[in-house]
Amino acid sequence: MRGGMNYFVTGITGFVGQQFLASLSKREGKIFALVRPGSVKKIEKMRFEHGLSADKLVAVTGDLGEKLCGVDPAQLDNVDHFYHLGAVYDLTADQAQQKEANVTGTKEAIALAEKLNVKCFHHISSIVAAGFYP
């Protein structure tokens, strides 16, 4: 029997995600963190800062702009909760950047969560998730 619930988190390397990790890391279970290949070092730093092992905070390389966030659902253990925090919060970003991260990224996060059969999908969003507002 596994200990605790398992979590999948997008946007963990951002400001909100880092604050969230401080709380989530106190719970039992694994935390799977979606990161771009170039951000894996950030996860290593976060493990060190929070005293977490590679078994506790697991980097999953992918991208919100890819189908199923670029993740093969078969490579993940039972995921109970999916936290979608990843987004572009920069209002000076152009429409294409905002749409890929906030609209397409959210659709792909939901699709991945469905494939993982998660019990609960949690979403923190900017207004841009509903479309571009100049």
mmCIF file of N, CA and C in Angstrom:
data_model
loop_
_atom_site.group_PDB
_atom_site.id
_atom_site.type_symbol
_atom_site.label_atom_id
_atom_site.label_comp_id
_atom_site.label_asym_id
_atom_site.label_seq_id
_atom_site.Cartn_x
_atom_site.Cartn_y
_atom_site.Cartn_z
ATOM 1 N N MET A 1 0.846 -1.191 0.000
ATOM 2 C CA MET A 1 0.000 0.000 0.000
ATOM 3 C C MET A 1 0.884 1.245 0.000
ATOM 4 N N ARG A 2 0.533 2.209 -0.822
ATOM 5 C CA ARG A 2 1.333 3.423 -0.905
ATOM 6 C C ARG A 2 0.976 4.382 0.225
ATOM 7 N N GLY A 3 1.933 5.222 0.575
ATOM 8 C CA GLY A 3 1.691 6.197 1.630
ATOM 9 C C GLY A 3 1.206 7.510 1.066
ATOM 10 N N GLY A 4 0.060 7.976 1.498
ATOM 11 C CA GLY A 4 -0.462 9.266 1.074
ATOM 12 C C GLY A 4 -0.955 9.290 -0.355
ATOM 13 N N MET A 5 -1.339 10.457 -0.781
ATOM 14 C CA MET A 5 -1.816 10.664 -2.150
ATOM 15 C C MET A 5 -0.657 11.138 -3.012
ATOM 16 N N ASN A 6 -0.809 10.983 -4.319
ATOM 17 C CA ASN A 6 0.181 11.489 -5.261
ATOM 18 C C ASN A 6 -0.394 12.690 -5.994
ATOM 19 N N TYR A 7 0.487 13.626 -6.337
ATOM 20 C CA TYR A 7 0.086 14.904 -6.906
ATOM 21 C C TYR A 7 0.845 15.175 -8.200
ATOM 22 N N PHE A 8 0.171 15.780 -9.161
ATOM 23 C CA PHE A 8 0.818 16.253 -10.388
ATOM 24 C C PHE A 8 0.628 17.756 -10.423
ATOM 25 N N VAL A 9 1.723 18.505 -10.628
ATOM 26 C CA VAL A 9 1.653 19.962 -10.565
ATOM 27 C C VAL A 9 2.301 20.579 -11.801
ATOM 28 N N THR A 10 1.583 21.482 -12.458
ATOM 29 C CA THR A 10 2.178 22.303 -13.509
ATOM 30 C C THR A 10 2.509 23.658 -12.889
ATOM 31 N N GLY A 11 3.513 24.326 -13.427
ATOM 32 C CA GLY A 11 3.844 25.666 -12.946
ATOM 33 C C GLY A 11 4.545 25.705 -11.609
ATOM 34 N N ILE A 12 5.133 24.607 -11.186
ATOM 35 C CA ILE A 12 5.745 24.548 -9.855
ATOM 36 C C ILE A 12 6.991 25.420 -9.741
ATOM 37 N N THR A 13 7.642 25.728 -10.867
ATOM 38 C CA THR A 13 8.846 26.558 -10.805
ATOM 39 C C THR A 13 8.532 28.049 -10.785
ATOM 40 N N GLY A 14 7.276 28.414 -10.984
ATOM 41 C CA GLY A 14 6.871 29.819 -10.935
ATOM 42 C C GLY A 14 6.651 30.284 -9.504
ATOM 43 N N PHE A 15 6.321 31.549 -9.352
ATOM 44 C CA PHE A 15 6.143 32.126 -8.017
ATOM 45 C C PHE A 15 5.067 31.400 -7.215
ATOM 46 N N VAL A 16 3.884 31.245 -7.787
ATOM 47 C CA VAL A 16 2.783 30.586 -7.077
ATOM 48 C C VAL A 16 3.147 29.132 -6.787
ATOM 49 N N GLY A 17 3.716 28.452 -7.769
ATOM 50 C CA GLY A 17 4.087 27.047 -7.608
ATOM 51 C C GLY A 17 5.097 26.819 -6.504
ATOM 52 N N GLN A 18 6.069 27.711 -6.387
ATOM 53 C CA GLN A 18 7.077 27.559 -5.337
ATOM 54 C C GLN A 18 6.468 27.747 -3.954
ATOM 55 N N GLN A 19 5.542 28.679 -3.834
ATOM 56 C CA GLN A 19 4.860 28.874 -2.545
ATOM 57 C C GLN A 19 3.996 27.656 -2.217
ATOM 58 N N PHE A 20 3.341 27.129 -3.236
ATOM 59 C CA PHE A 20 2.482 25.959 -3.067
ATOM 60 C C PHE A 20 3.295 24.738 -2.649
ATOM 61 N N LEU A 21 4.487 24.564 -3.233
ATOM 62 C CA LEU A 21 5.335 23.421 -2.898
ATOM 63 C C LEU A 21 5.672 23.393 -1.413
ATOM 64 N N ALA A 22 5.882 24.543 -0.812
ATOM 65 C CA ALA A 22 6.210 24.595 0.612
ATOM 66 C C ALA A 22 5.130 23.909 1.447
ATOM 67 N N SER A 23 3.884 24.073 1.074
ATOM 68 C CA SER A 23 2.771 23.440 1.783
ATOM 69 C C SER A 23 2.584 21.985 1.359
ATOM 70 N N LEU A 24 2.581 21.749 0.057
ATOM 71 C CA LEU A 24 2.330 20.408 -0.471
ATOM 72 C C LEU A 24 3.404 19.414 -0.045
ATOM 73 N N SER A 25 4.632 19.862 0.082
ATOM 74 C CA SER A 25 5.735 18.954 0.415
ATOM 75 C C SER A 25 5.612 18.355 1.815
ATOM 76 N N LYS A 26 4.767 18.916 2.652
ATOM 77 C CA LYS A 26 4.564 18.385 4.003
ATOM 78 C C LYS A 26 3.637 17.172 4.011
ATOM 79 N N ARG A 27 2.948 16.947 2.909
ATOM 80 C CA ARG A 27 2.029 15.809 2.812
ATOM 81 C C ARG A 27 2.774 14.556 2.374
ATOM 82 N N GLU A 28 2.210 13.409 2.711
ATOM 83 C CA GLU A 28 2.781 12.149 2.246
ATOM 84 C C GLU A 28 2.458 11.969 0.771
ATOM 85 N N GLY A 29 3.249 11.161 0.086
ATOM 86 C CA GLY A 29 3.016 10.877 -1.325
ATOM 87 C C GLY A 29 4.008 11.597 -2.216
ATOM 88 N N LYS A 30 3.955 11.261 -3.491
ATOM 89 C CA LYS A 30 4.870 11.838 -4.474
ATOM 90 C C LYS A 30 4.276 13.097 -5.089
ATOM 91 N N ILE A 31 5.179 13.982 -5.508
ATOM 92 C CA ILE A 31 4.802 15.185 -6.237
ATOM 93 C C ILE A 31 5.481 15.102 -7.600
ATOM 94 N N PHE A 32 4.674 14.947 -8.644
ATOM 95 C CA PHE A 32 5.187 14.933 -10.006
ATOM 96 C C PHE A 32 5.093 16.361 -10.533
ATOM 97 N N ALA A 33 6.219 16.926 -10.944
ATOM 98 C CA ALA A 33 6.261 18.318 -11.379
ATOM 99 C C ALA A 33 6.556 18.406 -12.868
ATOM 100 N N LEU A 34 5.619 18.966 -13.632
ATOM 101 C CA LEU A 34 5.842 19.173 -15.061
ATOM 102 C C LEU A 34 6.821 20.320 -15.242
ATOM 103 N N VAL A 35 7.922 20.055 -15.941
ATOM 104 C CA VAL A 35 8.917 21.090 -16.221
ATOM 105 C C VAL A 35 9.421 20.946 -17.648
ATOM 106 N N ARG A 36 9.766 22.073 -18.234
ATOM 107 C CA ARG A 36 10.419 22.024 -19.539
ATOM 108 C C ARG A 36 11.816 21.435 -19.338
ATOM 109 N N PRO A 37 12.371 20.800 -20.366
ATOM 110 C CA PRO A 37 13.709 20.205 -20.215
ATOM 111 C C PRO A 37 14.747 21.183 -19.669
ATOM 112 N N GLY A 38 14.657 22.438 -20.036
ATOM 113 C CA GLY A 38 15.615 23.428 -19.564
ATOM 114 C C GLY A 38 15.429 23.853 -18.119
ATOM 115 N N SER A 39 14.365 23.398 -17.473
ATOM 116 C CA SER A 39 14.077 23.792 -16.083
ATOM 117 C C SER A 39 14.307 22.680 -15.067
ATOM 118 N N VAL A 40 14.854 21.560 -15.498
ATOM 119 C CA VAL A 40 15.086 20.443 -14.573
ATOM 120 C C VAL A 40 16.013 20.867 -13.435
ATOM 121 N N LYS A 41 16.990 21.719 -13.721
ATOM 122 C CA LYS A 41 17.915 22.206 -12.678
ATOM 123 C C LYS A 41 17.158 22.974 -11.592
ATOM 124 N N LYS A 42 16.080 23.655 -11.979
ATOM 125 C CA LYS A 42 15.276 24.378 -10.987
ATOM 126 C C LYS A 42 14.652 23.398 -9.996
ATOM 127 N N ILE A 43 14.236 22.234 -10.485
ATOM 128 C CA ILE A 43 13.650 21.217 -9.603
ATOM 129 C C ILE A 43 14.708 20.707 -8.638
ATOM 130 N N GLU A 44 15.923 20.493 -9.136
ATOM 131 C CA GLU A 44 17.010 20.047 -8.257
ATOM 132 C C GLU A 44 17.253 21.067 -7.151
ATOM 133 N N LYS A 45 17.227 22.352 -7.498
ATOM 134 C CA LYS A 45 17.407 23.417 -6.506
ATOM 135 C C LYS A 45 16.251 23.415 -5.502
ATOM 136 N N MET A 46 15.039 23.229 -5.991
ATOM 137 C CA MET A 46 13.871 23.207 -5.113
ATOM 138 C C MET A 46 13.931 22.014 -4.156
ATOM 139 N N ARG A 47 14.404 20.866 -4.640
ATOM 140 C CA ARG A 47 14.570 19.703 -3.754
ATOM 141 C C ARG A 47 15.504 20.060 -2.606
ATOM 142 N N PHE A 48 16.630 20.686 -2.950
ATOM 143 C CA PHE A 48 17.613 21.063 -1.937
ATOM 144 C C PHE A 48 17.011 22.050 -0.940
ATOM 145 N N GLU A 49 16.345 23.075 -1.438
ATOM 146 C CA GLU A 49 15.771 24.117 -0.576
ATOM 147 C C GLU A 49 14.707 23.581 0.378
ATOM 148 N N HIS A 50 13.962 22.567 -0.056
ATOM 149 C CA HIS A 50 12.873 22.019 0.758
ATOM 150 C C HIS A 50 13.233 20.698 1.425
ATOM 151 N N GLY A 51 14.473 20.228 1.236
ATOM 152 C CA GLY A 51 14.903 18.970 1.842
ATOM 153 C C GLY A 51 14.150 17.764 1.308
ATOM 154 N N LEU A 52 13.890 17.750 0.005
ATOM 155 C CA LEU A 52 13.108 16.673 -0.606
ATOM 156 C C LEU A 52 14.000 15.751 -1.430
ATOM 157 N N SER A 53 13.653 14.490 -1.454
ATOM 158 C CA SER A 53 14.390 13.516 -2.262
ATOM 159 C C SER A 53 13.862 13.528 -3.695
ATOM 160 N N ALA A 54 14.622 12.891 -4.581
ATOM 161 C CA ALA A 54 14.188 12.759 -5.977
ATOM 162 C C ALA A 54 12.975 11.847 -6.077
ATOM 163 N N ASP A 55 12.758 10.997 -5.073
ATOM 164 C CA ASP A 55 11.565 10.143 -5.050
ATOM 165 C C ASP A 55 10.325 10.921 -4.609
ATOM 166 N N LYS A 56 10.521 11.982 -3.840
ATOM 167 C CA LYS A 56 9.395 12.792 -3.353
ATOM 168 C C LYS A 56 8.963 13.828 -4.397
ATOM 169 N N LEU A 57 9.935 14.569 -4.942
ATOM 170 C CA LEU A 57 9.663 15.586 -5.960
ATOM 171 C C LEU A 57 10.264 15.092 -7.271
ATOM 172 N N VAL A 58 9.399 14.609 -8.142
ATOM 173 C CA VAL A 58 9.815 13.952 -9.382
ATOM 174 C C VAL A 58 9.614 14.897 -10.566
ATOM 175 N N ALA A 59 10.694 15.207 -11.268
ATOM 176 C CA ALA A 59 10.601 16.048 -12.463
ATOM 177 C C ALA A 59 10.049 15.224 -13.620
ATOM 178 N N VAL A 60 9.020 15.752 -14.262
ATOM 179 C CA VAL A 60 8.425 15.129 -15.447
ATOM 180 C C VAL A 60 8.588 16.142 -16.576
ATOM 181 N N THR A 61 9.450 15.834 -17.541
ATOM 182 C CA THR A 61 9.688 16.807 -18.604
ATOM 183 C C THR A 61 8.542 16.812 -19.611
ATOM 184 N N GLY A 62 8.189 18.013 -20.018
ATOM 185 C CA GLY A 62 7.111 18.196 -20.976
ATOM 186 C C GLY A 62 6.883 19.673 -21.203
ATOM 187 N N ASP A 63 5.747 20.001 -21.784
ATOM 188 C CA ASP A 63 5.428 21.392 -22.083
ATOM 189 C C ASP A 63 3.915 21.530 -22.220
ATOM 190 N N LEU A 64 3.362 22.562 -21.634
ATOM 191 C CA LEU A 64 1.916 22.784 -21.693
ATOM 192 C C LEU A 64 1.398 22.928 -23.115
ATOM 193 N N GLY A 65 2.247 23.355 -24.032
ATOM 194 C CA GLY A 65 1.816 23.558 -25.405
ATOM 195 C C GLY A 65 1.744 22.291 -26.235
ATOM 196 N N GLU A 66 2.186 21.167 -25.670
ATOM 197 C CA GLU A 66 2.185 19.900 -26.401
ATOM 198 C C GLU A 66 0.958 19.064 -26.042
ATOM 199 N N LYS A 67 0.626 18.123 -26.916
ATOM 200 C CA LYS A 67 -0.488 17.202 -26.652
ATOM 201 C C LYS A 67 -0.212 16.458 -25.348
ATOM 202 N N LEU A 68 -1.198 16.411 -24.472
ATOM 203 C CA LEU A 68 -1.081 15.816 -23.131
ATOM 204 C C LEU A 68 0.128 16.375 -22.386
ATOM 205 N N CYS A 69 0.454 17.616 -22.670
ATOM 206 C CA CYS A 69 1.586 18.308 -22.042
ATOM 207 C C CYS A 69 2.919 17.612 -22.317
ATOM 208 N N GLY A 70 2.964 16.803 -23.365
ATOM 209 C CA GLY A 70 4.191 16.089 -23.704
ATOM 210 C C GLY A 70 4.510 14.951 -22.761
ATOM 211 N N VAL A 71 3.512 14.467 -22.032
ATOM 212 C CA VAL A 71 3.704 13.440 -21.003
ATOM 213 C C VAL A 71 3.045 12.133 -21.428
ATOM 214 N N ASP A 72 3.734 11.035 -21.188
ATOM 215 C CA ASP A 72 3.158 9.705 -21.388
ATOM 216 C C ASP A 72 2.512 9.299 -20.066
ATOM 217 N N PRO A 73 1.183 9.252 -19.992
ATOM 218 C CA PRO A 73 0.512 8.926 -18.729
ATOM 219 C C PRO A 73 0.961 7.601 -18.119
ATOM 220 N N ALA A 74 1.412 6.668 -18.939
ATOM 221 C CA ALA A 74 1.836 5.355 -18.436
ATOM 222 C C ALA A 74 3.078 5.444 -17.557
ATOM 223 N N GLN A 75 3.841 6.539 -17.650
ATOM 224 C CA GLN A 75 5.066 6.649 -16.862
ATOM 225 C C GLN A 75 4.827 7.180 -15.441
ATOM 226 N N LEU A 76 3.578 7.481 -15.102
ATOM 227 C CA LEU A 76 3.279 8.038 -13.783
ATOM 228 C C LEU A 76 2.553 7.033 -12.901
ATOM 229 N N ASP A 77 2.913 7.051 -11.613
ATOM 230 C CA ASP A 77 2.192 6.239 -10.636
ATOM 231 C C ASP A 77 0.813 6.856 -10.427
ATOM 232 N N ASN A 78 0.007 6.210 -9.661
ATOM 233 C CA ASN A 78 -1.353 6.694 -9.396
ATOM 234 C C ASN A 78 -1.333 8.156 -8.955
ATOM 235 N N VAL A 79 -1.978 9.003 -9.729
ATOM 236 C CA VAL A 79 -2.066 10.424 -9.396
ATOM 237 C C VAL A 79 -3.482 10.699 -8.903
ATOM 238 N N ASP A 80 -3.579 11.258 -7.708
ATOM 239 C CA ASP A 80 -4.878 11.536 -7.101
ATOM 240 C C ASP A 80 -5.361 12.956 -7.389
ATOM 241 N N HIS A 81 -4.451 13.919 -7.283
ATOM 242 C CA HIS A 81 -4.797 15.329 -7.461
ATOM 243 C C HIS A 81 -3.907 15.946 -8.519
ATOM 244 N N PHE A 82 -4.504 16.748 -9.381
ATOM 245 C CA PHE A 82 -3.787 17.445 -10.442
ATOM 246 C C PHE A 82 -3.949 18.940 -10.174
ATOM 247 N N TYR A 83 -2.839 19.635 -9.962
ATOM 248 C CA TYR A 83 -2.846 21.076 -9.726
ATOM 249 C C TYR A 83 -2.274 21.772 -10.951
ATOM 250 N N HIS A 84 -3.108 22.519 -11.648
ATOM 251 C CA HIS A 84 -2.662 23.238 -12.844
ATOM 252 C C HIS A 84 -2.433 24.695 -12.474
ATOM 253 N N LEU A 85 -1.159 25.029 -12.255
ATOM 254 C CA LEU A 85 -0.770 26.383 -11.877
ATOM 255 C C LEU A 85 -0.010 27.080 -12.996
ATOM 256 N N GLY A 86 0.387 26.324 -14.016
ATOM 257 C CA GLY A 86 1.210 26.860 -15.096
ATOM 258 C C GLY A 86 0.440 27.824 -15.980
ATOM 259 N N ALA A 87 1.065 28.954 -16.269
ATOM 260 C CA ALA A 87 0.429 29.964 -17.116
ATOM 261 C C ALA A 87 1.439 31.051 -17.452
ATOM 262 N N VAL A 88 1.062 31.903 -18.380
ATOM 263 C CA VAL A 88 1.805 33.130 -18.644
ATOM 264 C C VAL A 88 1.016 34.241 -17.962
ATOM 265 N N TYR A 89 1.626 34.856 -16.959
ATOM 266 C CA TYR A 89 0.951 35.927 -16.228
ATOM 267 C C TYR A 89 1.389 37.304 -16.706
ATOM 268 N N ASP A 90 2.321 37.343 -17.644
ATOM 269 C CA ASP A 90 2.853 38.591 -18.176
ATOM 270 C C ASP A 90 1.856 39.195 -19.165
ATOM 271 N N LEU A 91 1.219 40.269 -18.781
ATOM 272 C CA LEU A 91 0.208 40.885 -19.642
ATOM 273 C C LEU A 91 0.813 41.584 -20.851
ATOM 274 N N THR A 92 2.149 41.704 -20.891
ATOM 275 C CA THR A 92 2.791 42.273 -22.074
ATOM 276 C C THR A 92 3.122 41.191 -23.104
ATOM 277 N N ALA A 93 2.901 39.921 -22.760
ATOM 278 C CA ALA A 93 3.127 38.825 -23.711
ATOM 279 C C ALA A 93 2.127 38.952 -24.852
ATOM 280 N N ASP A 94 2.543 38.543 -26.043
ATOM 281 C CA ASP A 94 1.627 38.665 -27.178
ATOM 282 C C ASP A 94 0.522 37.613 -27.106
ATOM 283 N N GLN A 95 -0.468 37.780 -27.968
ATOM 284 C CA GLN A 95 -1.650 36.922 -27.941
ATOM 285 C C GLN A 95 -1.297 35.458 -28.165
ATOM 286 N N ALA A 96 -0.370 35.166 -29.070
ATOM 287 C CA ALA A 96 0.006 33.773 -29.352
ATOM 288 C C ALA A 96 0.619 33.109 -28.124
ATOM 289 N N GLN A 97 1.494 33.819 -27.409
ATOM 290 C CA GLN A 97 2.108 33.271 -26.194
ATOM 291 C C GLN A 97 1.054 33.031 -25.116
ATOM 292 N N GLN A 98 0.170 33.986 -24.951
ATOM 293 C CA GLN A 98 -0.868 33.849 -23.937
ATOM 294 C C GLN A 98 -1.805 32.694 -24.255
ATOM 295 N N LYS A 99 -2.184 32.580 -25.522
ATOM 296 C CA LYS A 99 -3.106 31.510 -25.906
ATOM 297 C C LYS A 99 -2.469 30.139 -25.716
ATOM 298 N N GLU A 100 -1.201 29.975 -26.137
ATOM 299 C CA GLU A 100 -0.562 28.667 -26.008
ATOM 300 C C GLU A 100 -0.472 28.226 -24.552
ATOM 301 N N ALA A 101 -0.016 29.104 -23.687
ATOM 302 C CA ALA A 101 0.155 28.723 -22.284
ATOM 303 C C ALA A 101 -1.159 28.660 -21.524
ATOM 304 N N ASN A 102 -2.012 29.648 -21.724
ATOM 305 C CA ASN A 102 -3.191 29.775 -20.875
ATOM 306 C C ASN A 102 -4.433 29.061 -21.387
ATOM 307 N N VAL A 103 -4.610 29.006 -22.680
ATOM 308 C CA VAL A 103 -5.798 28.353 -23.231
ATOM 309 C C VAL A 103 -5.461 26.928 -23.658
ATOM 310 N N THR A 104 -4.524 26.801 -24.604
ATOM 311 C CA THR A 104 -4.128 25.464 -25.059
ATOM 312 C C THR A 104 -3.541 24.668 -23.900
ATOM 313 N N GLY A 105 -2.698 25.296 -23.104
ATOM 314 C CA GLY A 105 -2.084 24.610 -21.967
ATOM 315 C C GLY A 105 -3.108 24.070 -20.987
ATOM 316 N N THR A 106 -4.148 24.836 -20.740
ATOM 317 C CA THR A 106 -5.204 24.384 -19.836
ATOM 318 C C THR A 106 -5.974 23.215 -20.438
ATOM 319 N N LYS A 107 -6.270 23.287 -21.730
ATOM 320 C CA LYS A 107 -6.959 22.170 -22.393
ATOM 321 C C LYS A 107 -6.125 20.895 -22.319
ATOM 322 N N GLU A 108 -4.822 21.014 -22.555
ATOM 323 C CA GLU A 108 -3.951 19.833 -22.523
ATOM 324 C C GLU A 108 -3.762 19.316 -21.100
ATOM 325 N N ALA A 109 -3.738 20.210 -20.124
ATOM 326 C CA ALA A 109 -3.654 19.781 -18.725
ATOM 327 C C ALA A 109 -4.905 18.989 -18.343
ATOM 328 N N ILE A 110 -6.066 19.460 -18.758
ATOM 329 C CA ILE A 110 -7.316 18.741 -18.488
ATOM 330 C C ILE A 110 -7.305 17.382 -19.176
ATOM 331 N N ALA A 111 -6.846 17.342 -20.426
ATOM 332 C CA ALA A 111 -6.780 16.072 -21.164
ATOM 333 C C ALA A 111 -5.845 15.084 -20.470
ATOM 334 N N LEU A 112 -4.705 15.575 -19.984
ATOM 335 C CA LEU A 112 -3.770 14.702 -19.264
ATOM 336 C C LEU A 112 -4.391 14.212 -17.965
ATOM 337 N N ALA A 113 -5.044 15.099 -17.237
ATOM 338 C CA ALA A 113 -5.697 14.708 -15.982
ATOM 339 C C ALA A 113 -6.744 13.627 -16.224
ATOM 340 N N GLU A 114 -7.486 13.747 -17.318
ATOM 341 C CA GLU A 114 -8.487 12.721 -17.653
ATOM 342 C C GLU A 114 -7.812 11.380 -17.932
ATOM 343 N N LYS A 115 -6.697 11.403 -18.672
ATOM 344 C CA LYS A 115 -5.968 10.158 -18.974
ATOM 345 C C LYS A 115 -5.412 9.522 -17.705
ATOM 346 N N LEU A 116 -5.052 10.356 -16.736
ATOM 347 C CA LEU A 116 -4.509 9.861 -15.468
ATOM 348 C C LEU A 116 -5.606 9.421 -14.502
ATOM 349 N N ASN A 117 -6.858 9.683 -14.849
ATOM 350 C CA ASN A 117 -7.997 9.355 -13.982
ATOM 351 C C ASN A 117 -7.855 9.953 -12.586
ATOM 352 N N VAL A 118 -7.468 11.227 -12.542
ATOM 353 C CA VAL A 118 -7.294 11.872 -11.243
ATOM 354 C C VAL A 118 -8.642 12.029 -10.544
ATOM 355 N N LYS A 119 -8.591 12.093 -9.223
ATOM 356 C CA LYS A 119 -9.811 12.268 -8.444
ATOM 357 C C LYS A 119 -10.276 13.718 -8.441
ATOM 358 N N CYS A 120 -9.299 14.640 -8.535
ATOM 359 C CA CYS A 120 -9.660 16.051 -8.447
ATOM 360 C C CYS A 120 -8.688 16.894 -9.277
ATOM 361 N N PHE A 121 -9.230 17.838 -10.043
ATOM 362 C CA PHE A 121 -8.439 18.764 -10.855
ATOM 363 C C PHE A 121 -8.577 20.148 -10.242
ATOM 364 N N HIS A 122 -7.461 20.730 -9.842
ATOM 365 C CA HIS A 122 -7.439 22.060 -9.233
ATOM 366 C C HIS A 122 -6.808 23.019 -10.236
ATOM 367 N N HIS A 123 -7.423 24.169 -10.454
ATOM 368 C CA HIS A 123 -6.922 25.100 -11.456
ATOM 369 C C HIS A 123 -6.845 26.500 -10.886
ATOM 370 N N ILE A 124 -5.654 27.068 -10.958
ATOM 371 C CA ILE A 124 -5.473 28.477 -10.624
ATOM 372 C C ILE A 124 -5.189 29.174 -11.936
ATOM 373 N N SER A 125 -5.898 30.250 -12.214
ATOM 374 C CA SER A 125 -5.846 30.838 -13.543
ATOM 375 C C SER A 125 -5.706 32.349 -13.518
ATOM 376 N N SER A 126 -5.198 32.828 -14.637
ATOM 377 C CA SER A 126 -5.298 34.257 -14.908
ATOM 378 C C SER A 126 -6.548 34.436 -15.773
ATOM 379 N N ILE A 127 -6.987 35.624 -15.938
ATOM 380 C CA ILE A 127 -8.167 35.875 -16.768
ATOM 381 C C ILE A 127 -7.934 35.439 -18.212
ATOM 382 N N VAL A 128 -6.671 35.340 -18.626
ATOM 383 C CA VAL A 128 -6.351 35.024 -20.013
ATOM 384 C C VAL A 128 -6.701 33.579 -20.371
ATOM 385 N N ALA A 129 -6.970 32.727 -19.400
ATOM 386 C CA ALA A 129 -7.369 31.349 -19.700
ATOM 387 C C ALA A 129 -8.672 31.324 -20.492
ATOM 388 N N ALA A 130 -9.472 32.359 -20.369
ATOM 389 C CA ALA A 130 -10.744 32.429 -21.090
ATOM 390 C C ALA A 130 -10.599 33.105 -22.450
ATOM 391 N N GLY A 131 -9.407 33.568 -22.771
ATOM 392 C CA GLY A 131 -9.172 34.231 -24.050
ATOM 393 C C GLY A 131 -8.410 35.525 -23.855
ATOM 394 N N PHE A 132 -7.937 36.081 -24.930
ATOM 395 C CA PHE A 132 -7.113 37.291 -24.871
ATOM 396 C C PHE A 132 -7.980 38.529 -24.682
ATOM 397 N N TYR A 133 -7.589 39.344 -23.725
ATOM 398 C CA TYR A 133 -8.291 40.596 -23.465
ATOM 399 C C TYR A 133 -7.293 41.741 -23.552
ATOM 400 N N PRO A 134 -7.273 42.473 -24.681
ATOM 401 C CA PRO A 134 -6.293 43.563 -24.846
ATOM 402 C C PRO A 134 -6.586 44.740 -23.925
#
